[in-house]
PDB file of N, CA and C in Angstrom:
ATOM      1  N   UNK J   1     138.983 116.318  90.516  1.00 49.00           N
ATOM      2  CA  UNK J   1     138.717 115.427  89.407  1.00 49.00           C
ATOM      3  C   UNK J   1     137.205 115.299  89.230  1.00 49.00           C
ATOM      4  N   UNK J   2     136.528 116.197  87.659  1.00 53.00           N
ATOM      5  CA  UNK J   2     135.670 115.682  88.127  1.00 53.00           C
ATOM      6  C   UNK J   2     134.821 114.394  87.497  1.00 53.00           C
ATOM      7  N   UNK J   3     134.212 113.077  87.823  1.00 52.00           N
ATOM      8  CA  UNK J   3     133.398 112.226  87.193  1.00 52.00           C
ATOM      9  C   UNK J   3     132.260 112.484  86.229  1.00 52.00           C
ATOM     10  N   UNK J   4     132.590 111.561  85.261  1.00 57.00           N
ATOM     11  CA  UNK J   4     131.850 111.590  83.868  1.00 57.00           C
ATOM     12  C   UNK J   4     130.335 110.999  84.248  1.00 57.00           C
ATOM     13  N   UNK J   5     129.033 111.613  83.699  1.00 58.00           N
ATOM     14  CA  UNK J   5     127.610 111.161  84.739  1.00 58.00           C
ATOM     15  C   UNK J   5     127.664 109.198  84.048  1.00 58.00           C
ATOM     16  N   UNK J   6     128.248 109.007  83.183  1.00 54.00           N
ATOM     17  CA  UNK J   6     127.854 107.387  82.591  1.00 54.00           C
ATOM     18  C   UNK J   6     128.701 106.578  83.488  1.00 54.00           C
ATOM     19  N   UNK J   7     130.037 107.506  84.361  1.00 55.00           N
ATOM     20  CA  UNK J   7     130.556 106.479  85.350  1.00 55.00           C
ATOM     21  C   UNK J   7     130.283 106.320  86.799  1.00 55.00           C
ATOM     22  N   UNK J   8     128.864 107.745  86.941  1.00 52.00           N
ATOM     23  CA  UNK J   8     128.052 107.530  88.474  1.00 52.00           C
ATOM     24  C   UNK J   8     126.923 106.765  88.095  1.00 52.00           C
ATOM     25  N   UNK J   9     126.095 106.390  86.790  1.00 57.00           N
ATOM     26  CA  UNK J   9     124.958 106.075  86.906  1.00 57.00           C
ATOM     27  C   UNK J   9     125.642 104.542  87.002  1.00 57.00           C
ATOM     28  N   UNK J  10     126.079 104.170  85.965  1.00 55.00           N
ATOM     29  CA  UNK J  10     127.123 102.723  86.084  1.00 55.00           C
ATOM     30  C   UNK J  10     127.453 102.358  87.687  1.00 55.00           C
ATOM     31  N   UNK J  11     127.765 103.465  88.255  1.00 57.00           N
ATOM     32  CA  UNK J  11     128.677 102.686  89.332  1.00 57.00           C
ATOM     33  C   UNK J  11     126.936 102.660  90.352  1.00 57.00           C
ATOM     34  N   UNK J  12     126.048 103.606  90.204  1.00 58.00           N
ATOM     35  CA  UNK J  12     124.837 103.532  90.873  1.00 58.00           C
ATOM     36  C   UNK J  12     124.110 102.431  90.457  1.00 58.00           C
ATOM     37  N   UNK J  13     123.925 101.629  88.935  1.00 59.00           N
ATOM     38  CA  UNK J  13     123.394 100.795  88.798  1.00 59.00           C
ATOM     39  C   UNK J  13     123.965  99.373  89.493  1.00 59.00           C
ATOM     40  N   UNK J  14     125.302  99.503  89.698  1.00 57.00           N
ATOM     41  CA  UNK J  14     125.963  98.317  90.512  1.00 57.00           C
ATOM     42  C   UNK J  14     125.600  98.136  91.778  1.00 57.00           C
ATOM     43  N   UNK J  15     125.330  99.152  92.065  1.00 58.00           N
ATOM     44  CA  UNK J  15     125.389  99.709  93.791  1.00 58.00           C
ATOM     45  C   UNK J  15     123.911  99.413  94.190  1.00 58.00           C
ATOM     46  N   UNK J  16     122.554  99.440  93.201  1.00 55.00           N
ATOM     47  CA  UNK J  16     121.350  99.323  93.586  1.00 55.00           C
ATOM     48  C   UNK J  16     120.971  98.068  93.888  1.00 55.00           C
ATOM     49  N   UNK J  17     121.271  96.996  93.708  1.00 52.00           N
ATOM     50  CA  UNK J  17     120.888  95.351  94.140  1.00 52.00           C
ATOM     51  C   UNK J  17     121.501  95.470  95.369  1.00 52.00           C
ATOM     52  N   UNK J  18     122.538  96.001  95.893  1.00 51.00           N
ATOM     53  CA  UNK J  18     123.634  95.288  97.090  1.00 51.00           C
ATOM     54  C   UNK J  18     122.453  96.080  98.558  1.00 51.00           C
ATOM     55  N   UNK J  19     122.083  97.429  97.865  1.00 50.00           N
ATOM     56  CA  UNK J  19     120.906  98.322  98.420  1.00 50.00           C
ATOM     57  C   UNK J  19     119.489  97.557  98.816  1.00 50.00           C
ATOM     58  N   UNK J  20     119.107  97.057  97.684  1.00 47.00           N
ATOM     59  CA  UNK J  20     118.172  96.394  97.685  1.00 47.00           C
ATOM     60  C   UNK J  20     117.892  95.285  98.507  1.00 47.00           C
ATOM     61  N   UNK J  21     118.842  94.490  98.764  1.00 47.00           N
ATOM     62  CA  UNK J  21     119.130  93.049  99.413  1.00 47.00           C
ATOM     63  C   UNK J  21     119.337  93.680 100.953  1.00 47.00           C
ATOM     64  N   UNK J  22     119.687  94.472 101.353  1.00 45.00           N
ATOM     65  CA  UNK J  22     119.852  94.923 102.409  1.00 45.00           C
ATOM     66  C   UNK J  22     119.347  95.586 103.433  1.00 45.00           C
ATOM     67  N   UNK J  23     117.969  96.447 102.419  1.00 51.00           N
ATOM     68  CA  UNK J  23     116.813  96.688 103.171  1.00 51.00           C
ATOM     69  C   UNK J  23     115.818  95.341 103.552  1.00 51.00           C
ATOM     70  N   UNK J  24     115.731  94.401 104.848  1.00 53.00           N
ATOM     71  CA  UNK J  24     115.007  93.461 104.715  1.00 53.00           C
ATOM     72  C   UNK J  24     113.684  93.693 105.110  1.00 53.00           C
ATOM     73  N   UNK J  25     112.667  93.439 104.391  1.00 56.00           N
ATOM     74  CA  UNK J  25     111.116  94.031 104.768  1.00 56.00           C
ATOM     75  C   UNK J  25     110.773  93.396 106.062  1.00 56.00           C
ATOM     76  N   UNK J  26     109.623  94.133 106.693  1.00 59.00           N
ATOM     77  CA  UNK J  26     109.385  93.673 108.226  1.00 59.00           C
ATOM     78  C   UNK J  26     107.697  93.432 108.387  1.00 59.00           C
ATOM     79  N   UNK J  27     107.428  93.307 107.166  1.00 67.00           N
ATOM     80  CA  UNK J  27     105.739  92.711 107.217  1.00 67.00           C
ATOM     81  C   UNK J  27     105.575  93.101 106.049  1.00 67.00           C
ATOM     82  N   UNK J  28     104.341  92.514 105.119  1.00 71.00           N
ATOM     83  CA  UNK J  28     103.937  92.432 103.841  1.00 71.00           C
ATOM     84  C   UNK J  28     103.612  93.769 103.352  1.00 71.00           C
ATOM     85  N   UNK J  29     103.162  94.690 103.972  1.00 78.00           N
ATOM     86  CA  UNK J  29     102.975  95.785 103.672  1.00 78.00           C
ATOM     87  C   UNK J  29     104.582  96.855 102.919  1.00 78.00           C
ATOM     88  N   UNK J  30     105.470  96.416 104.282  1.00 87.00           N
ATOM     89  CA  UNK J  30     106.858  96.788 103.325  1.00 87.00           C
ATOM     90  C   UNK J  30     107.413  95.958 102.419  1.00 87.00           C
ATOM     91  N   UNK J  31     106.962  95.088 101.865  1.00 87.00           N
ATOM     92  CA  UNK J  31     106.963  93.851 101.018  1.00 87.00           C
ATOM     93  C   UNK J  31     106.493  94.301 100.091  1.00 87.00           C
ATOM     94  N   UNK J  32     105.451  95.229 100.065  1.00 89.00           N
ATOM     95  CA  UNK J  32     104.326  95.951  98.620  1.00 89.00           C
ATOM     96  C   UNK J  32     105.143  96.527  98.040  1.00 89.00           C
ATOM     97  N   UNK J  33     105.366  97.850  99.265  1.00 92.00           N
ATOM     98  CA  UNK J  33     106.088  98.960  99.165  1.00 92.00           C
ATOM     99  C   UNK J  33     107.394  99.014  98.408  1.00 92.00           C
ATOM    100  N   UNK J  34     108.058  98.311  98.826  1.00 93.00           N
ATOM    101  CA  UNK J  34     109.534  98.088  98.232  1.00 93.00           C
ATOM    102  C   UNK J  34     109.666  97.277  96.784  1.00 93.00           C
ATOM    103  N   UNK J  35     108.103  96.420  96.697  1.00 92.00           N
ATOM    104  CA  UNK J  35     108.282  95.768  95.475  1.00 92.00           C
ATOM    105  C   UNK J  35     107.186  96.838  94.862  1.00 92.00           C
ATOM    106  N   UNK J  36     106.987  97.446  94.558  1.00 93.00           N
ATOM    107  CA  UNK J  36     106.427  98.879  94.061  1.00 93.00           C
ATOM    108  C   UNK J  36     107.650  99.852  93.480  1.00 93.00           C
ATOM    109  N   UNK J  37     108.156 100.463  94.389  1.00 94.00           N
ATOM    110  CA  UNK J  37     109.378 100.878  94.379  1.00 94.00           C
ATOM    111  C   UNK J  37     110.308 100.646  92.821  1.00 94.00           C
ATOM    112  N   UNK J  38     110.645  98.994  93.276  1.00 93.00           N
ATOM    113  CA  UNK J  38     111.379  98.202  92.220  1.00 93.00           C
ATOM    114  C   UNK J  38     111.027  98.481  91.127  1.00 93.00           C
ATOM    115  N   UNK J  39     109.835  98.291  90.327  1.00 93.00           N
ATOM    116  CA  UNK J  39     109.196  98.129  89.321  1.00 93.00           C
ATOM    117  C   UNK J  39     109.098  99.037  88.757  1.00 93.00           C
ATOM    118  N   UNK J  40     108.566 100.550  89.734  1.00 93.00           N
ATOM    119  CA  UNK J  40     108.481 102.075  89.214  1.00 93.00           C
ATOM    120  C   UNK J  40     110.568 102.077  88.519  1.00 93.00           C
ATOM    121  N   UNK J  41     111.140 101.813  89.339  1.00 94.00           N
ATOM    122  CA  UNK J  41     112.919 101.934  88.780  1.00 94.00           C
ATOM    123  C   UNK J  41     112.639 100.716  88.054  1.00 94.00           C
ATOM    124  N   UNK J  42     112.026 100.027  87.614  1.00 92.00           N
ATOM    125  CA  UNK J  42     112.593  99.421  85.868  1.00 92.00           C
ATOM    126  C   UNK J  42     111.895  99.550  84.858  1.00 92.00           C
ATOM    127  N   UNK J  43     110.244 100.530  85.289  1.00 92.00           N
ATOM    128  CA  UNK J  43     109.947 101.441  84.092  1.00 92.00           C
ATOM    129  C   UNK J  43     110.455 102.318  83.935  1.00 92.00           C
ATOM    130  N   UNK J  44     111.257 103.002  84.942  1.00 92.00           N
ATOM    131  CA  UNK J  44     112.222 103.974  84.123  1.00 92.00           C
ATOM    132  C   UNK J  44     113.242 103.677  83.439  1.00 92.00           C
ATOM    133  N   UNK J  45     113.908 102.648  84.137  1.00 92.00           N
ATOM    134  CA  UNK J  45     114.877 102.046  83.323  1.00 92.00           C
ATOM    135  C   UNK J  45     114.836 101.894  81.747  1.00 92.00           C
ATOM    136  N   UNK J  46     113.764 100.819  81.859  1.00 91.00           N
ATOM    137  CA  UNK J  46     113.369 100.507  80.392  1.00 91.00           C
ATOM    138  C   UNK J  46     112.943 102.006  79.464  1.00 91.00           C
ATOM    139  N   UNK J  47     112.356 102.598  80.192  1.00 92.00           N
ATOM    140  CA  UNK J  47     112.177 104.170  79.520  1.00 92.00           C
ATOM    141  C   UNK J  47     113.427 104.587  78.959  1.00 92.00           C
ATOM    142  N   UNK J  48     114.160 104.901  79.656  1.00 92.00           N
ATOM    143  CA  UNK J  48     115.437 105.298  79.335  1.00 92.00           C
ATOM    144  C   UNK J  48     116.630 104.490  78.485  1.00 92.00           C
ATOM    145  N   UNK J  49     115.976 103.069  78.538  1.00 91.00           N
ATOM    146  CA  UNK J  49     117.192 102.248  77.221  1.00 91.00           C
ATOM    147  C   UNK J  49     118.148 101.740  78.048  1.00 91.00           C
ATOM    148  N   UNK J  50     118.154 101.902  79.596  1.00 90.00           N
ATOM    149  CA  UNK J  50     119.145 101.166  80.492  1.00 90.00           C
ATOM    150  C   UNK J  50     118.928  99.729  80.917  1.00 90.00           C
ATOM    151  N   UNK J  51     119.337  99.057  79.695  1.00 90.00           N
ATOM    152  CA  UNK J  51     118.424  97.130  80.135  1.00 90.00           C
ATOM    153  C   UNK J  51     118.876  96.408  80.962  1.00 90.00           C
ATOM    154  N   UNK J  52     120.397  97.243  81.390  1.00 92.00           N
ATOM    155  CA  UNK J  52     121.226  95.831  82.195  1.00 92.00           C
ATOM    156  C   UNK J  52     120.635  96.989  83.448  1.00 92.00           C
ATOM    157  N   UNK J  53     120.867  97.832  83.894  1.00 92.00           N
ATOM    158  CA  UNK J  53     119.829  98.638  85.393  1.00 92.00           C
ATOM    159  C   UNK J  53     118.282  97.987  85.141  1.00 92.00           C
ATOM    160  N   UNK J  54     117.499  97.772  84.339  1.00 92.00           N
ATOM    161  CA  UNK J  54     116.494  96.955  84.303  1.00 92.00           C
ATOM    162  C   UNK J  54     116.797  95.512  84.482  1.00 92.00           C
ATOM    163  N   UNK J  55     117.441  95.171  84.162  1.00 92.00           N
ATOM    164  CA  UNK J  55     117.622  93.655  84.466  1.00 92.00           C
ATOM    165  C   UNK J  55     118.172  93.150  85.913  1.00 92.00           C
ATOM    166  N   UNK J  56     118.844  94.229  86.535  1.00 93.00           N
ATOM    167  CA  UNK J  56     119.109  94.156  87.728  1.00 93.00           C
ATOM    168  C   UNK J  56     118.535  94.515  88.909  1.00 93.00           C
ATOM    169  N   UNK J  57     117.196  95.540  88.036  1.00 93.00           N
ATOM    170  CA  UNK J  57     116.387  95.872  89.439  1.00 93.00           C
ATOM    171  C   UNK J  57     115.241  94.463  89.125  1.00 93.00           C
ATOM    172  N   UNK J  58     115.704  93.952  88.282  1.00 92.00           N
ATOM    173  CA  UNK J  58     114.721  92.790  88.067  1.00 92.00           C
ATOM    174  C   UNK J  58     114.886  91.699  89.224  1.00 92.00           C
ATOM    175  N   UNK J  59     116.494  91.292  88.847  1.00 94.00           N
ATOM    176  CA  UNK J  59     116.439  89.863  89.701  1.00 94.00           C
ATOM    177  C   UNK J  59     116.536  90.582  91.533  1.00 94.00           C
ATOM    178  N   UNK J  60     116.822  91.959  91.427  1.00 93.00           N
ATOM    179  CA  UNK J  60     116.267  92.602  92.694  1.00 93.00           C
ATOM    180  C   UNK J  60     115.059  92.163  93.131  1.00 93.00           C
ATOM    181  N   UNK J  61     114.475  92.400  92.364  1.00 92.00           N
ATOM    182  CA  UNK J  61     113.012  92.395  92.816  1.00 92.00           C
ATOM    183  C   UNK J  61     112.316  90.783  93.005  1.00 92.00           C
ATOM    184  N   UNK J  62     113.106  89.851  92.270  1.00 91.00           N
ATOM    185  CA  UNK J  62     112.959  88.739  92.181  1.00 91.00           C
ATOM    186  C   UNK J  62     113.354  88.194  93.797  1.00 91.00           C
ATOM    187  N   UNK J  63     114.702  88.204  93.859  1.00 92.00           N
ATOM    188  CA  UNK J  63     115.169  88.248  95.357  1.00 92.00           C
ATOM    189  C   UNK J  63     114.152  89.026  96.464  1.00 92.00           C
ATOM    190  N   UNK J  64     113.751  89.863  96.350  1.00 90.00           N
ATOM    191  CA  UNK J  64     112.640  90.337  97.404  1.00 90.00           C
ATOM    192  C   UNK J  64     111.149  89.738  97.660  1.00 90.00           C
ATOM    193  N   UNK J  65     110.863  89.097  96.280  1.00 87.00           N
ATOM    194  CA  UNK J  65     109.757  87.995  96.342  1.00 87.00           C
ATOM    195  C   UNK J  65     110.476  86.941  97.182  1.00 87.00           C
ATOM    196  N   UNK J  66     111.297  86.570  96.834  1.00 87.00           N
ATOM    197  CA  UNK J  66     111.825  85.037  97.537  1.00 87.00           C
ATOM    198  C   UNK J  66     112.230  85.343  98.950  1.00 87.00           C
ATOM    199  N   UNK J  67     112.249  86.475  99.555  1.00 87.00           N
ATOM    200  CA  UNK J  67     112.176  86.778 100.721  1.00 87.00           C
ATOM    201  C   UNK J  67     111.050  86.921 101.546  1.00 87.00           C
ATOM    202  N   UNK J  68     110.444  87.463 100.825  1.00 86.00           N
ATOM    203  CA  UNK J  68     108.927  88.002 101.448  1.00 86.00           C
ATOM    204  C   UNK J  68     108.055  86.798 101.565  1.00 86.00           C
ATOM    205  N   UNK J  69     108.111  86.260 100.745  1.00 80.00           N
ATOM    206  CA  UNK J  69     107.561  84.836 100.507  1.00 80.00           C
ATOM    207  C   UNK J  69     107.702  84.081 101.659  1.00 80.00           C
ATOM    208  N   UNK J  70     109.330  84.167 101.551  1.00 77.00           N
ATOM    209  CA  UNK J  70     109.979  82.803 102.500  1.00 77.00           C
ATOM    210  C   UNK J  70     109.592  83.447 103.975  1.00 77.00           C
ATOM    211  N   UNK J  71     109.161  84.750 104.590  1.00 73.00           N
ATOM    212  CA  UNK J  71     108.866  85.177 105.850  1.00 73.00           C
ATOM    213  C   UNK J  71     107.356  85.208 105.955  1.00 73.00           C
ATOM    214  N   UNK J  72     106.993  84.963 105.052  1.00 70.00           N
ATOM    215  CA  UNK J  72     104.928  85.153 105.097  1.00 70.00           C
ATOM    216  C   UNK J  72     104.980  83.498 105.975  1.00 70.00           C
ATOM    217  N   UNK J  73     103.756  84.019 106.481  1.00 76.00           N
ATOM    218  CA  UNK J  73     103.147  82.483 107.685  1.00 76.00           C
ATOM    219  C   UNK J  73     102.875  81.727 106.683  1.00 76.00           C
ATOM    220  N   UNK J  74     102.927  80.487 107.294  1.00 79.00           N
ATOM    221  CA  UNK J  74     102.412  79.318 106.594  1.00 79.00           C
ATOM    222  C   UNK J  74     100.527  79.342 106.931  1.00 79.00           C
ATOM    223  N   UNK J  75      99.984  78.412 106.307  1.00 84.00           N
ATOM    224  CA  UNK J  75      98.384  78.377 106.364  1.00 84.00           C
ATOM    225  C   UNK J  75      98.411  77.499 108.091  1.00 84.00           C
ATOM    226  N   UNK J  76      99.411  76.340 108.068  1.00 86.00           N
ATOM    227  CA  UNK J  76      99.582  76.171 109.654  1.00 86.00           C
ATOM    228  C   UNK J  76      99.208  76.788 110.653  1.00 86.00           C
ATOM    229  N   UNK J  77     100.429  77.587 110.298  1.00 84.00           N
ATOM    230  CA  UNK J  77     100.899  78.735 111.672  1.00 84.00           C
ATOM    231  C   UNK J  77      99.640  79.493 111.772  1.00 84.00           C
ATOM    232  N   UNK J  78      98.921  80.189 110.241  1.00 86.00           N
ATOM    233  CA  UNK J  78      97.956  80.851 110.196  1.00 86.00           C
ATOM    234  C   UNK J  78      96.546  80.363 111.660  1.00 86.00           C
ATOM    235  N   UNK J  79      96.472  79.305 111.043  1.00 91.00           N
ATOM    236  CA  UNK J  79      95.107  78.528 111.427  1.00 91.00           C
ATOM    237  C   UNK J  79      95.589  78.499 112.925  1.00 91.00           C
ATOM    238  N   UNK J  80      96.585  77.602 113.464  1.00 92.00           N
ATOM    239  CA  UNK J  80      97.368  77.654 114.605  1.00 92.00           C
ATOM    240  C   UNK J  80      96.485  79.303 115.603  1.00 92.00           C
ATOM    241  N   UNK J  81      97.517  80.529 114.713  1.00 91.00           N
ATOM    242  CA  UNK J  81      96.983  81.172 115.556  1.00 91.00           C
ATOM    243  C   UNK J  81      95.521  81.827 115.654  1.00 91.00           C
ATOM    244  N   UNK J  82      94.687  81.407 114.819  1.00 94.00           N
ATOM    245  CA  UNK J  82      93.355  81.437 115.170  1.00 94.00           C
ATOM    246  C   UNK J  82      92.608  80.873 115.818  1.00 94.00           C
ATOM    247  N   UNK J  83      92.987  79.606 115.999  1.00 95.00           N
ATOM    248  CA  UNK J  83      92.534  78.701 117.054  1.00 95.00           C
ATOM    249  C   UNK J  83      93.018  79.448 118.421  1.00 95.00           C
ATOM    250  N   UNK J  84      94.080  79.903 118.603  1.00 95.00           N
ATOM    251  CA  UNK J  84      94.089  80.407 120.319  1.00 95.00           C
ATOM    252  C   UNK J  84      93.376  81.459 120.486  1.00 95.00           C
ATOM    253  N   UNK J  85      93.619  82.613 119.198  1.00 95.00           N
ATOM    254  CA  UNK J  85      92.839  83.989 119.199  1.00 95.00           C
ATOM    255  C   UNK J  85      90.885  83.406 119.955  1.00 95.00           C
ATOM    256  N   UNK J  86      90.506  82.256 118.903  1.00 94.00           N
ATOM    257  CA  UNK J  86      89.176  81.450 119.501  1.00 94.00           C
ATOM    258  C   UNK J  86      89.186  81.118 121.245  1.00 94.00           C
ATOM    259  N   UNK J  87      89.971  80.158 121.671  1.00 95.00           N
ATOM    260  CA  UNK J  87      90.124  80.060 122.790  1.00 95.00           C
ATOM    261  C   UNK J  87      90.129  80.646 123.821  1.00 95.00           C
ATOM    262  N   UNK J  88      91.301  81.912 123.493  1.00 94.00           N
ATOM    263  CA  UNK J  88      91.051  83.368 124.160  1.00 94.00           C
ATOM    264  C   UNK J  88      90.006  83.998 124.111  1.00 94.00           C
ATOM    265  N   UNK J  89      88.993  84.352 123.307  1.00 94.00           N
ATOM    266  CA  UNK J  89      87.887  85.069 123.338  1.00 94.00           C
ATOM    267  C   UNK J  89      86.503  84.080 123.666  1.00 94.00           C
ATOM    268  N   UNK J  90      86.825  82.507 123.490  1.00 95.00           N
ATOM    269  CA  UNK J  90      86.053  81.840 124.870  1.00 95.00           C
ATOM    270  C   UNK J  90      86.557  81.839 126.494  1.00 95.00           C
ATOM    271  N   UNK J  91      87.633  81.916 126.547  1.00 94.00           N
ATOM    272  CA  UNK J  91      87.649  82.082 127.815  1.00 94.00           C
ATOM    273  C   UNK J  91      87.570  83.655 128.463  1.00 94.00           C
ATOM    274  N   UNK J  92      87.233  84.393 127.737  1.00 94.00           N
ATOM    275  CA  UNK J  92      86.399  85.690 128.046  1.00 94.00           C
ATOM    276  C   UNK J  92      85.372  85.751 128.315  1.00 94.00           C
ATOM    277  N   UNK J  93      84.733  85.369 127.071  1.00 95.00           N
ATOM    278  CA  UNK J  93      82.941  84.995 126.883  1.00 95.00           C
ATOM    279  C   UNK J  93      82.692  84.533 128.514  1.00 95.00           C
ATOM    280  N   UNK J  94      83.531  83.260 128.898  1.00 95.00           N
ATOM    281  CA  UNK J  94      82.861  82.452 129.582  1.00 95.00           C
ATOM    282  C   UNK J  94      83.335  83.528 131.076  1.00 95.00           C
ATOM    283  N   UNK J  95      84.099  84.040 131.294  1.00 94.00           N
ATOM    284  CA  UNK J  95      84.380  84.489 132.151  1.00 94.00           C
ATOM    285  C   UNK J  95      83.190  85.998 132.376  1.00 94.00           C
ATOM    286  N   UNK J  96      82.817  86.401 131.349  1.00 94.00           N
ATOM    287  CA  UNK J  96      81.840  87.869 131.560  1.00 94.00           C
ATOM    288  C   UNK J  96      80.539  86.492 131.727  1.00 94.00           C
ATOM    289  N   UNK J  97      80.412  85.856 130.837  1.00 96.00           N
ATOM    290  CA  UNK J  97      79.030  85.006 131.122  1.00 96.00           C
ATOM    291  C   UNK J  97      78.844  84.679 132.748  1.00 96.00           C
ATOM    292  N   UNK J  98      80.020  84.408 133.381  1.00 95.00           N
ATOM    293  CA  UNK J  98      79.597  84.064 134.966  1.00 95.00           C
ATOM    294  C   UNK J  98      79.667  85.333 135.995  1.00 95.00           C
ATOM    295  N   UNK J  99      80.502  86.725 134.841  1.00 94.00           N
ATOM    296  CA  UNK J  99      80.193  87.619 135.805  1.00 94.00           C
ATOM    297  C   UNK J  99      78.448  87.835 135.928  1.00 94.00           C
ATOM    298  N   UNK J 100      78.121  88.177 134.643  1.00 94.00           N
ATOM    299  CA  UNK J 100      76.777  88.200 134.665  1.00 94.00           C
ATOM    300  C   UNK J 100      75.267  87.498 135.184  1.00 94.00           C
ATOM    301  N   UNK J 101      76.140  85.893 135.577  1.00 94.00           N
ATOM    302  CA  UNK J 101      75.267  85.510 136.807  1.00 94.00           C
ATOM    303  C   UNK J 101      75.490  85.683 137.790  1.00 94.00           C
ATOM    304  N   UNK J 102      76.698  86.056 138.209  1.00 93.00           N
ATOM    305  CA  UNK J 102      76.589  86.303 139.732  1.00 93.00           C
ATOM    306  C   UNK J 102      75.844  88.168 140.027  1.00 93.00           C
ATOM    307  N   UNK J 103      75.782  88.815 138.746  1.00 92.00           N
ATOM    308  CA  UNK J 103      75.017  89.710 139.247  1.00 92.00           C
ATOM    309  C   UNK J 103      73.481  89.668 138.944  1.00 92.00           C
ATOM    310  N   UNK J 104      72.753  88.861 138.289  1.00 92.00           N
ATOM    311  CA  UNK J 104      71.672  88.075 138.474  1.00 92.00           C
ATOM    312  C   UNK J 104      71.341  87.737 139.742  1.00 92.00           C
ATOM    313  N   UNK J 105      72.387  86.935 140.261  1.00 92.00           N
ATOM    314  CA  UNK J 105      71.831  85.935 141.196  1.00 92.00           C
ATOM    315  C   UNK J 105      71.731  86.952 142.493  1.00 92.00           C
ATOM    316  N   UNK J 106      72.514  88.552 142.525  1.00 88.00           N
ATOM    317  CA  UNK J 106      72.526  89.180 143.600  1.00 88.00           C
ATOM    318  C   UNK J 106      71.328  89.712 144.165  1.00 88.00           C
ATOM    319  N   UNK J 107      70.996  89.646 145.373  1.00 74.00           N
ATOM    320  CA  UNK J 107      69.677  90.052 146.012  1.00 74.00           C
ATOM    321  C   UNK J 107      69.856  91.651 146.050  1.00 74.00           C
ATOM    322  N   UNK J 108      68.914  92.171 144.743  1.00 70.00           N
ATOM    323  CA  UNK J 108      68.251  93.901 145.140  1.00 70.00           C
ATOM    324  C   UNK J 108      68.797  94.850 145.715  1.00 70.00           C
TER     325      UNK J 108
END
């Protein structure tokens, strides 16, 4: 039997959100990537006169903001971990600073 191409692209335009939602990004960079992706498939879409496959890689893409979003750090957490990254690289400082007097202080 073989399928008519308006009942694979149809059944592919159904099939691309469930796709979409399912790849979950794993840092902002695949957050770009994938919302890049999206956009390149709904200028084609729209190229091609397919509005409801455009409209669906839309609220796709909409859903992938509200993900990416909802996993990005807060300015908190941000600051949070800069303050230890600080801490940590004083208690380095201070630790080479006393290596360096005790090899000062060594006799010749």
């Amino acid at each position: 039997m073989l399928l008519k191409p308006c009942f694979l692209a149809l059944a592919l335009t159904l099939a691309l959100p469930a796709f979409a939602q399912s790849a979950e990004p794993s840092d902002a960079g695949d957050c770009k990537a994938q919302e890049a992706a999206l956009e390149s498939d709904m200028d084609l879409a729209r190229s091609r006169g397919q509005m409801l496959r455009r409209r669906q890689l839309a609220e796709a893409l909409s859903a992938l903001q509200a993900r990416c979003n909802a996993t990005a750090p807060s300015k908190a957490a941000r600051i949070e971990k800069l303050e230890q990254e600080i801490k940590t690289l004083r208690s380095e400082l201070e630790r080479a600073e006393e290596q360096l007097r005790s090899l000062k202080n060594e006799s010749p």
